[in-house]
Amino acid sequence: MKYIFEVHIRDGYQAEDYADAWVRASELIQQAPGARGTELHRKIGDPDTLIAIAHWDSKASRDAMEAQPNQEIKEIIRRAAPCCEIRLIGEFEEPEWVVMPPTTES
């Protein structure tokens, strides 16, 4: 499943301020069972908007991680809160429909 959220950087801060905290928290979160990686993307044309996509084996895996909060992660997130506003986009299943470009053989 995918857990997706959007981050808006507040005036006076830069995306790198948030990204530093995001990396530190993500490194800890990725130690949880079922965690499969996460990505942080900057929006083209709007350097103060980011989107994060966390990959999990299942919603149950992510819910289990959330049910046992890690105090170090909570503190990292608390310290980063002044620099941004976070909006959950949602939780999504793995894709049901995928279209890939045709492969060319050499």
XYZ file of N, CA, C and O in Angstrom:
424
model
N 0.826 -1.168 0.000
C 0.000 0.000 0.000
C 0.873 1.234 0.000
O 2.059 1.158 0.301
N 0.300 2.341 -0.369
C 1.008 3.616 -0.394
C 0.334 4.572 0.585
O -0.892 4.683 0.613
N 1.146 5.249 1.396
C 0.681 6.282 2.302
C 1.253 7.581 1.740
O 2.470 7.750 1.660
N 0.372 8.491 1.306
C 0.818 9.663 0.555
C 0.373 10.940 1.262
O -0.797 11.076 1.637
N 1.334 11.875 1.436
C 0.967 13.165 2.005
C 1.721 14.291 1.310
O 2.774 14.089 0.711
N 1.116 15.477 1.376
C 1.679 16.671 0.760
C 2.209 17.578 1.859
O 1.593 17.701 2.917
N 3.340 18.214 1.586
C 3.986 19.096 2.560
C 4.123 20.478 1.922
O 4.667 20.604 0.818
N 3.624 21.497 2.624
C 3.786 22.888 2.181
C 4.752 23.571 3.141
O 4.478 23.647 4.343
N 5.852 24.048 2.601
C 6.866 24.712 3.407
C 6.399 26.142 3.692
O 5.978 26.855 2.788
N 6.484 26.533 4.954
C 6.049 27.871 5.360
C 7.116 28.916 5.026
O 8.303 28.604 4.904
N 6.643 30.165 4.908
C 7.554 31.283 4.654
C 8.656 31.310 5.708
O 8.397 31.060 6.891
N 9.850 31.620 5.268
C 10.984 31.688 6.174
C 11.737 30.376 6.311
O 12.750 30.308 6.999
N 11.220 29.323 5.681
C 11.867 28.014 5.735
C 12.129 27.535 4.312
O 11.593 28.073 3.352
N 12.929 26.492 4.196
C 13.213 25.883 2.903
C 12.860 24.405 2.966
O 12.818 23.819 4.050
N 12.653 23.816 1.808
C 12.334 22.391 1.748
C 13.401 21.553 2.440
O 13.094 20.539 3.074
N 14.637 21.985 2.359
C 15.729 21.241 2.977
C 15.582 21.176 4.496
O 16.023 20.212 5.127
N 14.951 22.196 5.092
C 14.706 22.177 6.541
C 13.811 20.993 6.905
O 14.076 20.272 7.864
N 12.761 20.800 6.124
C 11.858 19.679 6.367
C 12.513 18.356 5.966
O 12.417 17.363 6.676
N 13.188 18.350 4.814
C 13.767 17.115 4.293
C 14.756 16.502 5.278
O 14.822 15.274 5.414
N 15.505 17.323 5.983
C 16.448 16.807 6.969
C 15.711 16.007 8.042
O 16.097 14.884 8.378
N 14.638 16.570 8.566
C 13.844 15.868 9.589
C 13.165 14.642 8.986
O 13.099 13.580 9.621
N 12.673 14.769 7.769
C 11.982 13.659 7.104
C 12.923 12.466 6.947
O 12.531 11.328 7.219
N 14.166 12.722 6.533
C 15.133 11.630 6.363
C 15.389 10.949 7.711
O 15.375 9.713 7.803
N 15.624 11.731 8.753
C 15.922 11.140 10.063
C 14.747 10.308 10.580
O 14.935 9.193 11.065
N 13.530 10.829 10.462
C 12.354 10.076 10.912
C 12.135 8.845 10.036
O 11.844 7.754 10.540
N 12.301 9.008 8.735
C 12.084 7.888 7.809
C 13.060 6.751 8.044
O 12.699 5.575 7.938
N 14.307 7.078 8.363
C 15.285 6.019 8.629
C 14.839 5.161 9.811
O 15.033 3.942 9.805
N 14.214 5.772 10.796
C 13.701 5.016 11.948
C 12.430 4.250 11.578
O 12.272 3.087 11.926
N 11.526 4.894 10.870
C 10.265 4.259 10.475
C 10.533 3.039 9.605
O 9.852 2.018 9.718
N 11.550 3.113 8.756
C 11.841 2.007 7.841
C 12.353 0.761 8.547
O 12.481 -0.293 7.939
N 12.593 0.850 9.834
C 12.980 -0.321 10.609
C 11.761 -1.140 11.048
O 11.902 -2.267 11.515
N 10.564 -0.584 10.858
C 9.336 -1.274 11.255
C 9.032 -2.426 10.302
O 9.291 -2.334 9.094
N 8.478 -3.528 10.825
C 8.076 -4.634 9.946
C 7.066 -4.149 8.901
O 6.137 -3.418 9.228
N 7.298 -4.522 7.670
C 6.379 -4.162 6.589
C 6.723 -2.881 5.860
O 6.136 -2.580 4.829
N 7.671 -2.096 6.380
C 8.085 -0.869 5.698
C 8.882 -1.247 4.458
O 9.736 -2.126 4.498
N 8.578 -0.572 3.333
C 9.227 -0.922 2.064
C 9.850 0.277 1.365
O 10.061 0.268 0.157
N 10.117 1.330 2.107
C 10.777 2.491 1.508
C 9.855 3.692 1.427
O 8.632 3.570 1.542
N 10.459 4.832 1.235
C 9.706 6.071 1.142
C 10.445 7.046 0.243
O 11.662 6.936 0.068
N 9.710 7.970 -0.340
C 10.267 8.937 -1.289
C 9.716 10.315 -0.966
O 8.559 10.441 -0.560
N 10.532 11.323 -1.183
C 10.093 12.711 -1.023
C 10.379 13.429 -2.334
O 11.524 13.450 -2.795
N 9.340 13.983 -2.942
C 9.454 14.633 -4.245
C 9.145 16.125 -4.118
O 8.225 16.505 -3.395
N 9.890 16.944 -4.857
C 9.615 18.386 -4.915
C 8.734 18.644 -6.133
O 8.969 18.100 -7.215
N 7.728 19.482 -5.971
C 6.820 19.806 -7.064
C 7.524 20.694 -8.088
O 8.162 21.685 -7.722
N 7.402 20.342 -9.348
C 7.997 21.130 -10.424
C 7.329 22.499 -10.449
O 6.098 22.608 -10.448
N 8.136 23.540 -10.430
C 7.614 24.899 -10.491
C 7.182 25.465 -9.147
O 6.789 26.622 -9.062
N 7.229 24.664 -8.098
C 6.839 25.127 -6.762
C 7.753 24.454 -5.738
O 7.410 23.415 -5.174
N 8.932 25.023 -5.499
C 9.910 24.371 -4.630
C 9.488 24.256 -3.169
O 10.137 23.565 -2.395
N 8.393 24.917 -2.806
C 7.910 24.848 -1.425
C 6.791 23.836 -1.229
O 6.151 23.804 -0.178
N 6.549 23.023 -2.235
C 5.554 21.953 -2.114
C 6.238 20.628 -2.397
O 6.921 20.465 -3.408
N 6.055 19.701 -1.471
C 6.649 18.374 -1.568
C 5.545 17.337 -1.466
O 4.472 17.608 -0.914
N 5.815 16.159 -1.982
C 4.899 15.038 -1.790
C 5.735 13.858 -1.300
O 6.835 13.605 -1.811
N 5.228 13.190 -0.289
C 5.909 12.022 0.271
C 5.069 10.789 -0.027
O 3.843 10.807 0.116
N 5.742 9.732 -0.426
C 5.083 8.462 -0.718
C 5.806 7.380 0.071
O 6.979 7.109 -0.174
N 5.097 6.801 1.028
C 5.660 5.716 1.833
C 5.060 4.402 1.353
O 3.847 4.299 1.167
N 5.906 3.416 1.150
C 5.485 2.104 0.654
C 5.474 1.121 1.823
O 6.441 1.035 2.582
N 4.381 0.373 1.933
C 4.210 -0.607 3.012
C 3.698 -1.918 2.440
O 3.001 -1.927 1.419
N 4.000 -3.015 3.125
C 3.454 -4.316 2.729
C 1.930 -4.293 2.772
O 1.272 -4.889 1.922
N 1.390 -3.610 3.786
C -0.062 -3.571 3.952
C -0.441 -2.416 4.868
O 0.404 -1.872 5.586
N -1.719 -2.071 4.861
C -2.233 -1.064 5.782
C -2.057 -1.542 7.216
O -1.713 -0.763 8.107
N -2.240 -2.825 7.440
C -2.080 -3.387 8.781
C -0.654 -3.185 9.295
O -0.461 -2.876 10.481
N 0.342 -3.318 8.436
C 1.732 -3.089 8.839
C 1.944 -1.646 9.273
O 2.562 -1.377 10.305
N 1.413 -0.721 8.491
C 1.570 0.697 8.842
C 0.807 1.020 10.116
O 1.296 1.729 10.996
N -0.407 0.501 10.232
C -1.210 0.734 11.440
C -0.502 0.186 12.681
O -0.536 0.803 13.745
N 0.165 -0.960 12.550
C 0.888 -1.554 13.684
C 2.038 -0.649 14.112
O 2.289 -0.481 15.312
N 2.735 -0.052 13.145
C 3.820 0.875 13.472
C 3.259 2.088 14.212
O 3.804 2.527 15.220
N 2.150 2.621 13.735
C 1.522 3.787 14.365
C 0.991 3.466 15.764
O 0.954 4.335 16.624
N 0.588 2.233 15.990
C 0.009 1.829 17.281
C 1.055 1.787 18.394
O 0.696 1.811 19.575
N 2.321 1.719 18.024
C 3.402 1.700 19.014
C 4.346 2.856 18.706
O 5.427 2.651 18.144
N 3.930 4.082 19.059
C 4.713 5.264 18.672
C 6.132 5.258 19.240
O 6.355 4.931 20.392
N 7.055 5.608 18.387
C 8.462 5.736 18.746
C 8.676 7.183 19.195
O 8.431 8.119 18.433
N 9.145 7.368 20.415
C 9.300 8.713 20.963
C 10.324 9.546 20.188
O 10.159 10.760 20.046
N 11.363 8.910 19.684
C 12.360 9.649 18.902
C 11.744 10.183 17.612
O 11.984 11.329 17.226
N 10.909 9.379 16.959
C 10.229 9.825 15.739
C 9.275 10.966 16.068
O 9.240 11.981 15.359
N 8.515 10.823 17.137
C 7.574 11.879 17.532
C 8.297 13.198 17.784
O 7.810 14.261 17.411
N 9.480 13.133 18.397
C 10.242 14.349 18.692
C 10.776 14.988 17.413
O 10.753 16.209 17.255
N 11.241 14.191 16.476
C 11.716 14.716 15.189
C 10.573 15.442 14.485
O 10.741 16.559 13.981
N 9.414 14.824 14.460
C 8.244 15.417 13.795
C 7.808 16.697 14.515
O 7.481 17.700 13.882
N 7.818 16.684 15.838
C 7.422 17.867 16.615
C 8.341 19.044 16.306
O 7.885 20.165 16.103
N 9.638 18.786 16.235
C 10.595 19.864 15.953
C 10.459 20.412 14.528
O 10.758 21.573 14.279
N 10.029 19.578 13.592
C 9.878 20.010 12.197
C 8.549 20.724 11.945
O 8.415 21.424 10.950
N 7.603 20.566 12.837
C 6.249 21.101 12.630
C 6.196 22.592 12.301
O 5.398 22.993 11.444
N 7.004 23.450 12.928
C 6.896 24.881 12.611
C 7.235 25.236 11.169
O 6.791 26.259 10.663
N 8.004 24.413 10.481
C 8.452 24.772 9.136
C 7.465 24.389 8.038
O 7.661 24.769 6.888
N 6.414 23.648 8.384
C 5.557 23.166 7.302
C 4.130 22.873 7.760
O 3.836 22.802 8.945
N 3.296 22.700 6.763
C 1.931 22.221 6.971
C 1.806 20.927 6.176
O 2.197 20.870 5.004
N 1.282 19.895 6.827
C 1.182 18.582 6.183
C -0.282 18.230 5.976
O -1.102 18.392 6.881
N -0.590 17.758 4.779
C -1.957 17.348 4.446
C -1.913 15.912 3.923
O -1.249 15.628 2.922
N -2.607 15.038 4.629
C -2.701 13.649 4.176
C -3.520 13.589 2.897
O -4.634 14.105 2.837
N -2.957 12.981 1.884
C -3.693 12.749 0.642
C -4.479 11.452 0.782
O -5.637 11.385 0.416
N -3.842 10.418 1.339
C -4.578 9.197 1.589
C -3.728 7.951 1.583
O -2.514 7.987 1.397
N -4.405 6.842 1.801
C -3.804 5.514 1.779
C -4.345 4.799 0.546
O -5.556 4.782 0.320
N -3.446 4.226 -0.235
C -3.830 3.641 -1.509
C -3.328 2.207 -1.623
O -2.214 1.894 -1.204
N -4.156 1.371 -2.226
C -3.773 -0.010 -2.524
C -2.712 -0.003 -3.630
O -2.521 0.993 -4.321
N -2.061 -1.135 -3.814
C -1.159 -1.280 -4.946
C -1.999 -1.113 -6.221
O -3.202 -1.353 -6.215
N -1.383 -0.697 -7.324
C -2.172 -0.406 -8.525
C -2.905 -1.627 -9.070
O -2.373 -2.726 -9.100
N -4.134 -1.373 -9.494
C -4.917 -2.408 -10.171
C -4.724 -2.323 -11.681
O -4.899 -3.296 -12.383
N -4.373 -1.147 -12.151
C -4.192 -0.917 -13.571
C -2.814 -0.303 -13.792
O -2.472 0.700 -13.191
N -2.041 -0.916 -14.659
C -0.708 -0.415 -14.963
C -0.521 -0.495 -16.475
O -0.804 -1.528 -17.085
N -0.076 0.596 -17.064
C 0.265 0.611 -18.483
C 1.706 1.073 -18.580
O 2.065 2.140 -18.073
N 2.539 0.264 -19.171
C 3.962 0.563 -19.328
C 4.261 0.810 -20.792
O 3.578 0.270 -21.665
N 5.306 1.590 -21.071
C 5.661 1.779 -22.478
C 6.156 0.487 -23.090
O 6.655 -0.393 -22.362
N 5.991 0.336 -24.372
C 6.459 -0.909 -25.017
C 7.978 -1.028 -24.893
O 8.695 -0.030 -24.862
N 8.426 -2.249 -24.792
C 9.871 -2.484 -24.732
C 10.410 -2.645 -26.134
O 9.727 -3.161 -27.027
N 11.610 -2.198 -26.313
C 12.263 -2.370 -27.613
C 13.443 -3.316 -27.409
O 14.183 -3.211 -26.444
N 13.558 -4.243 -28.318
C 14.648 -5.213 -28.222
C 15.811 -4.726 -29.081
O 15.614 -4.242 -30.177
N 17.010 -4.881 -28.561
C 18.196 -4.425 -29.298
C 18.773 -5.532 -30.129
O 18.766 -6.647 -29.865
